[in-house]
Amino acid sequence: SMSGHLDDAEQAMDEPIVSISLGCPAIFLIGDTTKDISPIPILVKSGDVIIMSGKSRYCYHGVAVVISHEFTNDSTVFLECIDNSRDINYINTVKEYLRNNRININARRVVQPSGEWIIKQGTGAIKSS
């Protein structure tokens, strides 16, 4: 699990975050710009993609719980990308790991397209002078 937080360390807060889930399903919580509003739970499964852009980039979010599950054929779509020369033991090791774990891959722009440096202050960004 991951407690409620903001992804506000990067300079390009106006750019989206793309989040890809692999392995166990989880309950993803998305709230508002303060912790005063109760978050909305969303079930994310292996292969699901969440895109946070616009206002949601400034909202608290986190993972409440990871749910262990039996790795099924439906969950192995991404394993087709693994080199076919790999032996079955390697593939079984990956399946075993993902049966009880979740991998989250995030992609985001961390600097402004102009290359201009931004000095971070608190939970917001300000232009450097």
PDB file of N, CA, C and O in Angstrom, residues 4 6 42 50 55 65 70 108 115 123:
ATOM      1  N   GLY A   4      -1.847   8.302   1.125  1.00  0.00           N
ATOM      2  CA  GLY A   4      -2.215   9.440   0.294  1.00  0.00           C
ATOM      3  C   GLY A   4      -1.077  10.440   0.146  1.00  0.00           C
ATOM      4  O   GLY A   4      -0.458  10.825   1.136  1.00  0.00           O
ATOM      5  N   LEU A   6       0.865  13.517  -2.869  1.00  0.00           N
ATOM      6  CA  LEU A   6       0.836  14.285  -4.115  1.00  0.00           C
ATOM      7  C   LEU A   6       2.121  13.989  -4.878  1.00  0.00           C
ATOM      8  O   LEU A   6       3.180  13.869  -4.283  1.00  0.00           O
ATOM      9  N   ILE A  42     -10.900   2.899  -6.652  1.00  0.00           N
ATOM     10  CA  ILE A  42     -10.933   2.354  -8.012  1.00  0.00           C
ATOM     11  C   ILE A  42     -10.147   1.046  -8.001  1.00  0.00           C
ATOM     12  O   ILE A  42      -8.992   1.016  -7.552  1.00  0.00           O
ATOM     13  N   ILE A  50      -3.798   4.238 -15.688  1.00  0.00           N
ATOM     14  CA  ILE A  50      -4.449   5.422 -15.125  1.00  0.00           C
ATOM     15  C   ILE A  50      -3.676   6.635 -15.623  1.00  0.00           C
ATOM     16  O   ILE A  50      -2.440   6.653 -15.562  1.00  0.00           O
ATOM     17  N   LYS A  55      -6.690  18.821 -13.256  1.00  0.00           N
ATOM     18  CA  LYS A  55      -6.878  18.961 -11.808  1.00  0.00           C
ATOM     19  C   LYS A  55      -6.397  17.731 -11.036  1.00  0.00           C
ATOM     20  O   LYS A  55      -5.865  17.858  -9.937  1.00  0.00           O
ATOM     21  N   VAL A  65      -4.789  -0.956  -0.701  1.00  0.00           N
ATOM     22  CA  VAL A  65      -4.479  -2.369  -0.456  1.00  0.00           C
ATOM     23  C   VAL A  65      -4.136  -3.048  -1.782  1.00  0.00           C
ATOM     24  O   VAL A  65      -4.686  -2.714  -2.828  1.00  0.00           O
ATOM     25  N   GLU A  70      -4.594 -15.436  -7.812  1.00  0.00           N
ATOM     26  CA  GLU A  70      -4.017 -16.505  -8.605  1.00  0.00           C
ATOM     27  C   GLU A  70      -3.728 -15.968  -9.996  1.00  0.00           C
ATOM     28  O   GLU A  70      -4.589 -15.382 -10.634  1.00  0.00           O
ATOM     29  N   ARG A 108       6.304  10.274 -16.816  1.00  0.00           N
ATOM     30  CA  ARG A 108       5.948  11.680 -16.648  1.00  0.00           C
ATOM     31  C   ARG A 108       7.072  12.552 -17.171  1.00  0.00           C
ATOM     32  O   ARG A 108       8.213  12.133 -17.223  1.00  0.00           O
ATOM     33  N   GLY A 115      13.122  23.826 -21.127  1.00  0.00           N
ATOM     34  CA  GLY A 115      14.387  23.593 -20.450  1.00  0.00           C
ATOM     35  C   GLY A 115      14.630  24.574 -19.310  1.00  0.00           C
ATOM     36  O   GLY A 115      15.640  24.522 -18.633  1.00  0.00           O
ATOM     37  N   THR A 123       4.341  22.668  -2.015  1.00  0.00           N
ATOM     38  CA  THR A 123       3.712  21.755  -2.968  1.00  0.00           C
ATOM     39  C   THR A 123       3.473  22.414  -4.306  1.00  0.00           C
ATOM     40  O   THR A 123       2.755  21.888  -5.139  1.00  0.00           O
TER      41      THR A 123
END
